[in-house]
Amino acid sequence: MSQLRCPKCESMEATKSGIVGGRQRYKCRNCGYHYSVAKAGKETNPYYVIKALQLYVEGVSYREIERLLGVSHVSVMNWVKKYGVKAPRQTDYHPTYKILNQKELAEFFQHPDNIKGSGMMITELGDKYMLIKWERFRQA
């Protein structure tokens, strides 16, 4: 009858089963599950979800992730809750980051002073690269 797949069993066999909230409701003939057509909203690319969670674990704040990825900080908070991600507590180190293109990244690694004295991670960020560096807080 319809081209929709059942979200529970993936069967293509469904019958119409009323209208709820202005949307057509269907009943799967295979498993009996009731479902509606998907919302026609904007869905976030899984790449951004994974990247946001990686940055969160690395110690980047919600607002900084929002600025870097262009995704709401509230969405990032919801993903952290949804996937149960816990960032380790950081008291002695803090992350700093730079956004570099491929040429700038190569130049960065040519200077030995840039590599010494801190932990570092490089991750892809669209067509550029993000370099995250951890530096020890200086005690006064």
mmCIF file of C-alpha atoms in Angstrom:
data_model
loop_
_atom_site.group_PDB
_atom_site.id
_atom_site.type_symbol
_atom_site.label_atom_id
_atom_site.label_comp_id
_atom_site.label_asym_id
_atom_site.label_seq_id
_atom_site.Cartn_x
_atom_site.Cartn_y
_atom_site.Cartn_z
ATOM 1 C CA MET A 1 0.000 0.000 0.000
ATOM 2 C CA SER A 2 2.668 2.508 0.961
ATOM 3 C CA GLN A 3 6.365 2.952 0.298
ATOM 4 C CA LEU A 4 7.082 3.429 4.019
ATOM 5 C CA ARG A 5 9.016 0.929 6.073
ATOM 6 C CA CYS A 6 7.943 -0.074 9.558
ATOM 7 C CA PRO A 7 10.445 1.456 12.005
ATOM 8 C CA LYS A 8 10.258 -1.660 14.170
ATOM 9 C CA CYS A 9 10.545 -4.586 11.727
ATOM 10 C CA GLU A 10 11.352 -2.790 8.430
ATOM 11 C CA SER A 11 8.393 -4.454 6.677
ATOM 12 C CA MET A 12 6.898 -2.679 3.652
ATOM 13 C CA GLU A 13 3.384 -4.019 4.368
ATOM 14 C CA ALA A 14 1.225 -1.463 6.168
ATOM 15 C CA THR A 15 -2.357 -0.280 6.232
ATOM 16 C CA LYS A 16 -3.686 3.191 6.954
ATOM 17 C CA SER A 17 -4.822 3.508 10.549
ATOM 18 C CA GLY A 18 -6.254 6.996 11.018
ATOM 19 C CA ILE A 19 -4.788 10.474 11.288
ATOM 20 C CA VAL A 20 -3.032 11.734 14.419
ATOM 21 C CA GLY A 21 -1.860 15.320 14.792
ATOM 22 C CA GLY A 22 -2.586 15.998 11.136
ATOM 23 C CA ARG A 23 -0.316 13.162 9.996
ATOM 24 C CA GLN A 24 -1.320 9.822 8.504
ATOM 25 C CA ARG A 25 -0.927 6.907 10.889
ATOM 26 C CA TYR A 26 -0.086 3.390 9.693
ATOM 27 C CA LYS A 27 -0.270 -0.108 11.165
ATOM 28 C CA CYS A 28 2.306 -2.696 10.175
ATOM 29 C CA ARG A 29 0.685 -5.924 8.941
ATOM 30 C CA ASN A 30 3.742 -7.889 9.935
ATOM 31 C CA CYS A 31 4.252 -6.876 13.594
ATOM 32 C CA GLY A 32 1.168 -4.747 14.379
ATOM 33 C CA TYR A 33 3.206 -1.645 15.273
ATOM 34 C CA HIS A 34 1.505 1.747 14.790
ATOM 35 C CA TYR A 35 3.616 4.567 13.346
ATOM 36 C CA SER A 36 3.359 7.873 11.496
ATOM 37 C CA VAL A 37 5.358 9.297 8.644
ATOM 38 C CA ALA A 38 8.584 10.957 9.691
ATOM 39 C CA LYS A 39 8.559 14.652 10.441
ATOM 40 C CA ALA A 40 9.667 16.804 7.560
ATOM 41 C CA GLY A 41 12.161 18.628 9.785
ATOM 42 C CA LYS A 42 15.853 19.226 9.589
ATOM 43 C CA GLU A 43 17.845 16.220 10.757
ATOM 44 C CA THR A 44 21.404 16.677 11.933
ATOM 45 C CA ASN A 45 24.108 14.840 10.063
ATOM 46 C CA PRO A 46 25.625 12.106 12.317
ATOM 47 C CA TYR A 47 29.078 13.540 11.493
ATOM 48 C CA TYR A 48 28.264 16.622 13.582
ATOM 49 C CA VAL A 49 26.900 14.551 16.469
ATOM 50 C CA ILE A 50 30.075 12.453 16.615
ATOM 51 C CA LYS A 51 32.343 15.491 16.213
ATOM 52 C CA ALA A 52 30.462 17.392 18.959
ATOM 53 C CA LEU A 53 30.771 14.452 21.349
ATOM 54 C CA GLN A 54 34.485 14.084 20.578
ATOM 55 C CA LEU A 55 35.055 17.761 21.300
ATOM 56 C CA TYR A 56 33.052 17.537 24.527
ATOM 57 C CA VAL A 57 35.170 14.620 25.753
ATOM 58 C CA GLU A 58 38.296 16.598 24.900
ATOM 59 C CA GLY A 59 37.161 19.366 27.246
ATOM 60 C CA VAL A 60 35.754 21.908 24.791
ATOM 61 C CA SER A 61 32.747 23.756 26.269
ATOM 62 C CA TYR A 62 29.207 23.545 24.870
ATOM 63 C CA ARG A 63 29.315 27.159 23.665
ATOM 64 C CA GLU A 64 32.683 26.669 21.963
ATOM 65 C CA ILE A 65 31.346 23.568 20.202
ATOM 66 C CA GLU A 66 28.377 25.662 19.067
ATOM 67 C CA ARG A 67 30.714 28.277 17.582
ATOM 68 C CA LEU A 68 32.941 25.681 15.909
ATOM 69 C CA LEU A 69 30.322 23.388 14.399
ATOM 70 C CA GLY A 70 27.367 25.738 14.007
ATOM 71 C CA VAL A 71 25.144 23.414 16.066
ATOM 72 C CA SER A 72 23.110 24.661 19.027
ATOM 73 C CA HIS A 73 24.756 24.181 22.423
ATOM 74 C CA VAL A 74 21.408 22.817 23.646
ATOM 75 C CA SER A 75 21.568 20.106 20.968
ATOM 76 C CA VAL A 76 25.076 19.216 22.125
ATOM 77 C CA MET A 77 23.837 18.970 25.748
ATOM 78 C CA ASN A 78 20.976 16.725 24.623
ATOM 79 C CA TRP A 79 23.368 14.440 22.713
ATOM 80 C CA VAL A 80 25.644 14.196 25.751
ATOM 81 C CA LYS A 81 22.658 13.108 27.872
ATOM 82 C CA LYS A 82 21.253 10.794 25.186
ATOM 83 C CA TYR A 83 24.503 8.891 24.636
ATOM 84 C CA GLY A 84 25.634 9.011 28.284
ATOM 85 C CA VAL A 85 28.964 10.633 27.483
ATOM 86 C CA LYS A 86 31.008 11.700 30.476
ATOM 87 C CA ALA A 87 34.014 13.965 30.144
ATOM 88 C CA PRO A 88 36.831 13.402 32.623
ATOM 89 C CA ARG A 89 37.218 16.107 35.229
ATOM 90 C CA GLN A 90 40.110 18.351 34.315
ATOM 91 C CA THR A 91 41.791 20.484 36.918
ATOM 92 C CA ASP A 92 45.450 20.561 35.930
ATOM 93 C CA TYR A 93 45.071 20.869 32.165
ATOM 94 C CA HIS A 94 42.961 22.959 29.840
ATOM 95 C CA PRO A 95 42.437 22.569 26.096
ATOM 96 C CA THR A 96 43.196 25.260 23.555
ATOM 97 C CA TYR A 97 42.416 24.807 19.913
ATOM 98 C CA LYS A 98 43.307 26.181 16.495
ATOM 99 C CA ILE A 99 41.546 25.729 13.179
ATOM 100 C CA LEU A 100 44.109 25.220 10.399
ATOM 101 C CA ASN A 101 44.091 24.308 6.738
ATOM 102 C CA GLN A 102 46.452 21.610 5.453
ATOM 103 C CA LYS A 103 49.293 24.020 4.625
ATOM 104 C CA GLU A 104 49.105 25.765 8.019
ATOM 105 C CA LEU A 105 49.084 22.385 9.777
ATOM 106 C CA ALA A 106 52.236 21.298 7.934
ATOM 107 C CA GLU A 107 53.940 24.591 8.856
ATOM 108 C CA PHE A 108 52.890 24.154 12.499
ATOM 109 C CA PHE A 109 54.686 20.795 12.715
ATOM 110 C CA GLN A 110 57.876 22.154 11.183
ATOM 111 C CA HIS A 111 58.613 24.099 14.390
ATOM 112 C CA PRO A 112 59.816 21.773 17.186
ATOM 113 C CA ASP A 113 58.675 24.216 19.909
ATOM 114 C CA ASN A 114 55.043 23.730 18.854
ATOM 115 C CA ILE A 115 55.225 20.017 19.618
ATOM 116 C CA LYS A 116 56.974 20.074 23.016
ATOM 117 C CA GLY A 117 55.381 20.386 26.432
ATOM 118 C CA SER A 118 51.738 19.471 25.866
ATOM 119 C CA GLY A 119 49.391 16.742 24.680
ATOM 120 C CA MET A 120 47.886 17.225 21.254
ATOM 121 C CA MET A 121 45.145 15.819 19.048
ATOM 122 C CA ILE A 122 44.220 16.627 15.453
ATOM 123 C CA THR A 123 40.741 16.003 14.116
ATOM 124 C CA GLU A 124 39.070 16.727 10.802
ATOM 125 C CA LEU A 125 36.609 19.614 10.825
ATOM 126 C CA GLY A 126 34.962 19.849 7.417
ATOM 127 C CA ASP A 127 37.674 20.828 4.923
ATOM 128 C CA LYS A 128 40.020 22.049 7.696
ATOM 129 C CA TYR A 129 41.689 20.537 10.729
ATOM 130 C CA MET A 130 41.286 21.266 14.410
ATOM 131 C CA LEU A 131 44.368 21.016 16.549
ATOM 132 C CA ILE A 132 43.549 20.595 20.243
ATOM 133 C CA LYS A 133 46.395 21.108 22.678
ATOM 134 C CA TRP A 134 46.387 20.540 26.434
ATOM 135 C CA GLU A 135 48.551 22.803 28.494
ATOM 136 C CA ARG A 136 49.127 22.644 32.217
ATOM 137 C CA PHE A 137 47.627 25.447 34.262
ATOM 138 C CA ARG A 138 50.419 27.554 35.650
ATOM 139 C CA GLN A 139 50.417 27.746 39.443
ATOM 140 C CA ALA A 140 50.887 31.275 40.792
#
